[in-house]
mmCIF file of C-alpha atoms in Angstrom:
data_model
loop_
_atom_site.group_PDB
_atom_site.id
_atom_site.type_symbol
_atom_site.label_atom_id
_atom_site.label_comp_id
_atom_site.label_asym_id
_atom_site.label_seq_id
_atom_site.Cartn_x
_atom_site.Cartn_y
_atom_site.Cartn_z
ATOM 1 C CA UNK A 1 -30.607 9.835 -10.807
ATOM 2 C CA UNK A 2 -28.658 11.636 -8.265
ATOM 3 C CA UNK A 3 -29.085 15.177 -7.253
ATOM 4 C CA UNK A 4 -26.275 16.529 -5.222
ATOM 5 C CA UNK A 5 -27.639 17.498 -1.851
ATOM 6 C CA UNK A 6 -24.644 19.054 -0.254
ATOM 7 C CA UNK A 7 -21.296 20.065 -1.551
ATOM 8 C CA UNK A 8 -18.476 20.426 0.872
ATOM 9 C CA UNK A 9 -15.640 22.683 -0.040
ATOM 10 C CA UNK A 10 -12.235 22.189 1.406
ATOM 11 C CA UNK A 11 -12.804 22.595 5.098
ATOM 12 C CA UNK A 12 -11.788 21.353 8.485
ATOM 13 C CA UNK A 13 -14.547 19.168 9.874
ATOM 14 C CA UNK A 14 -15.703 19.410 13.428
ATOM 15 C CA UNK A 15 -16.928 15.813 13.347
ATOM 16 C CA UNK A 16 -16.568 12.956 10.886
ATOM 17 C CA UNK A 17 -18.783 9.896 11.142
ATOM 18 C CA UNK A 18 -20.259 11.072 14.436
ATOM 19 C CA UNK A 19 -17.013 10.768 16.417
ATOM 20 C CA UNK A 20 -14.573 13.428 17.438
ATOM 21 C CA UNK A 21 -11.617 13.748 15.075
ATOM 22 C CA UNK A 22 -8.217 13.225 16.610
ATOM 23 C CA UNK A 23 -6.739 15.899 14.341
ATOM 24 C CA UNK A 24 -8.093 18.346 11.882
ATOM 25 C CA UNK A 25 -7.669 17.514 8.219
ATOM 26 C CA UNK A 26 -9.059 19.110 5.123
ATOM 27 C CA UNK A 27 -12.064 17.434 3.538
ATOM 28 C CA UNK A 28 -12.199 17.502 -0.249
ATOM 29 C CA UNK A 29 -15.124 17.066 -2.619
ATOM 30 C CA UNK A 30 -13.937 14.166 -4.760
ATOM 31 C CA UNK A 31 -14.232 14.386 -8.539
ATOM 32 C CA UNK A 32 -17.156 12.241 -9.629
ATOM 33 C CA UNK A 33 -18.404 10.899 -12.955
ATOM 34 C CA UNK A 34 -21.944 9.544 -13.290
ATOM 35 C CA UNK A 35 -23.138 7.597 -16.289
ATOM 36 C CA UNK A 36 -26.203 5.609 -17.121
ATOM 37 C CA UNK A 37 -26.707 2.249 -18.780
ATOM 38 C CA UNK A 38 -29.987 0.579 -19.630
ATOM 39 C CA UNK A 39 -30.160 -1.153 -16.234
ATOM 40 C CA UNK A 40 -27.899 0.870 -13.930
ATOM 41 C CA UNK A 41 -26.564 4.231 -12.937
ATOM 42 C CA UNK A 42 -22.824 4.059 -12.297
ATOM 43 C CA UNK A 43 -20.976 6.527 -10.078
ATOM 44 C CA UNK A 44 -17.168 6.775 -10.215
ATOM 45 C CA UNK A 45 -15.546 8.702 -7.367
ATOM 46 C CA UNK A 46 -11.836 9.600 -7.274
ATOM 47 C CA UNK A 47 -10.388 9.068 -3.817
ATOM 48 C CA UNK A 48 -6.621 8.667 -4.182
ATOM 49 C CA UNK A 49 -4.806 7.420 -1.107
ATOM 50 C CA UNK A 50 -7.899 5.876 0.467
ATOM 51 C CA UNK A 51 -7.642 2.159 1.264
ATOM 52 C CA UNK A 52 -10.743 -0.030 1.139
ATOM 53 C CA UNK A 53 -10.993 0.005 4.934
ATOM 54 C CA UNK A 54 -11.042 3.818 4.813
ATOM 55 C CA UNK A 55 -14.192 3.974 2.669
ATOM 56 C CA UNK A 56 -17.527 4.637 4.368
ATOM 57 C CA UNK A 57 -20.724 4.486 2.293
ATOM 58 C CA UNK A 58 -23.985 5.145 4.060
ATOM 59 C CA UNK A 59 -27.489 5.065 2.641
ATOM 60 C CA UNK A 60 -30.158 6.557 4.862
ATOM 61 C CA UNK A 61 -33.543 6.794 3.226
ATOM 62 C CA UNK A 62 -32.660 8.522 -0.060
ATOM 63 C CA UNK A 63 -29.407 10.120 1.068
ATOM 64 C CA UNK A 64 -26.224 8.437 -0.136
ATOM 65 C CA UNK A 65 -23.131 9.609 1.756
ATOM 66 C CA UNK A 66 -19.662 8.664 0.525
ATOM 67 C CA UNK A 67 -16.687 9.330 2.761
ATOM 68 C CA UNK A 68 -13.055 8.386 2.377
ATOM 69 C CA UNK A 69 -10.407 8.648 5.039
ATOM 70 C CA UNK A 70 -6.899 8.754 3.595
ATOM 71 C CA UNK A 71 -3.850 7.762 5.545
ATOM 72 C CA UNK A 72 -0.713 9.866 5.578
ATOM 73 C CA UNK A 73 1.859 8.775 3.023
ATOM 74 C CA UNK A 74 5.369 8.362 4.396
ATOM 75 C CA UNK A 75 8.260 8.204 1.928
ATOM 76 C CA UNK A 76 11.397 6.567 3.282
ATOM 77 C CA UNK A 77 13.869 7.003 0.434
ATOM 78 C CA UNK A 78 13.477 10.649 -0.457
ATOM 79 C CA UNK A 79 12.652 14.070 0.921
ATOM 80 C CA UNK A 80 9.713 15.895 -0.618
ATOM 81 C CA UNK A 81 10.611 19.423 -1.742
ATOM 82 C CA UNK A 82 7.349 20.427 -3.436
ATOM 83 C CA UNK A 83 3.791 19.107 -3.415
ATOM 84 C CA UNK A 84 0.580 20.143 -5.136
ATOM 85 C CA UNK A 85 -1.376 17.205 -3.824
ATOM 86 C CA UNK A 86 -2.756 17.869 -0.367
ATOM 87 C CA UNK A 87 -3.511 15.059 2.035
ATOM 88 C CA UNK A 88 -7.011 14.943 3.427
ATOM 89 C CA UNK A 89 -10.287 13.126 3.513
ATOM 90 C CA UNK A 90 -13.180 13.070 1.058
ATOM 91 C CA UNK A 91 -16.897 13.558 1.351
ATOM 92 C CA UNK A 92 -19.724 13.612 -1.188
ATOM 93 C CA UNK A 93 -23.451 13.350 -0.559
ATOM 94 C CA UNK A 94 -26.207 12.616 -3.082
ATOM 95 C CA UNK A 95 -29.964 12.339 -2.950
ATOM 96 C CA UNK A 96 -31.201 9.331 -4.890
ATOM 97 C CA UNK A 97 -34.377 9.348 -6.922
ATOM 98 C CA UNK A 98 -37.182 6.866 -6.352
ATOM 99 C CA UNK A 99 -36.099 5.105 -9.559
ATOM 100 C CA UNK A 100 -33.090 3.450 -7.862
ATOM 101 C CA UNK A 101 -33.317 -0.004 -6.265
ATOM 102 C CA UNK A 102 -31.666 1.007 -3.000
ATOM 103 C CA UNK A 103 -31.459 -2.591 -1.704
ATOM 104 C CA UNK A 104 -29.203 -3.719 -4.561
ATOM 105 C CA UNK A 105 -26.505 -1.041 -4.652
ATOM 106 C CA UNK A 106 -23.004 -2.478 -5.038
ATOM 107 C CA UNK A 107 -19.610 -0.849 -4.458
ATOM 108 C CA UNK A 108 -16.053 -1.729 -5.435
ATOM 109 C CA UNK A 109 -12.724 0.074 -5.438
ATOM 110 C CA UNK A 110 -9.697 -0.139 -7.696
ATOM 111 C CA UNK A 111 -6.694 2.148 -8.183
ATOM 112 C CA UNK A 112 -8.124 4.939 -6.035
ATOM 113 C CA UNK A 113 -11.475 4.983 -7.805
ATOM 114 C CA UNK A 114 -14.652 3.989 -5.975
ATOM 115 C CA UNK A 115 -17.290 2.485 -8.278
ATOM 116 C CA UNK A 116 -20.921 2.352 -7.216
ATOM 117 C CA UNK A 117 -23.507 0.503 -9.303
ATOM 118 C CA UNK A 118 -27.040 1.667 -8.599
ATOM 119 C CA UNK A 119 -29.593 -0.611 -10.270
ATOM 120 C CA UNK A 120 -32.690 0.991 -11.666
ATOM 121 C CA UNK A 121 -35.879 -0.154 -9.980
ATOM 122 C CA UNK A 122 -38.359 -2.140 -12.020
ATOM 123 C CA UNK A 123 -41.325 0.009 -12.919
ATOM 124 C CA UNK A 124 -44.342 -0.581 -10.783
ATOM 125 C CA UNK A 125 -46.523 -3.134 -12.477
ATOM 126 C CA UNK A 126 -50.272 -2.851 -12.583
ATOM 127 C CA UNK A 127 -51.989 -5.667 -10.742
ATOM 128 C CA UNK A 128 -55.490 -6.759 -9.939
ATOM 129 C CA UNK A 129 -56.554 -6.557 -6.305
ATOM 130 C CA UNK A 130 -58.988 -9.173 -5.160
ATOM 131 C CA UNK A 131 -61.891 -8.117 -3.009
ATOM 132 C CA UNK A 132 -62.134 -10.177 0.185
ATOM 133 C CA UNK A 133 -65.499 -10.855 1.750
ATOM 134 C CA UNK A 134 -65.757 -9.484 5.273
#
C-alpha cells in the first residue's frame, strides 16, 4: 500500500505548511502502524498532544502528507523536574499505490491517535467498447 517516501528525523524545520514558522520546534517522525483488511488499508499514527485542529492531511497526486502541530502543555499545579517527552510537531509522508481509492480516504482522531482508512480501489473491469460510425 504505502511506501514511505521521506522520513524526517528530529529536526528544526525551516518551513512548515508553506508559511514561516514563528519559532523553531523539533519535528518528530510519529510511530505508525499499518494494517490491511479485505476492503481497506488502515494507518494508525501516534501524535500525542495534537488537537484535531492541529492535524493537517494533504493528498497531492499519490503523496499523502500527515502533519501534526502540538500545542505547548502548561501545568498549573506542579513544577516539572524531569521530562523524557519532548514537545514538538510531527510529520510523515507516504506514497500511495494505484490500488487505493484516493477519493474515499477518511480520517478520524481519538486519544492522540490519528486513524486513516484508505479504501482499496475496485479492480478495473473489462468492458466492451462500441464502435461509432463516423
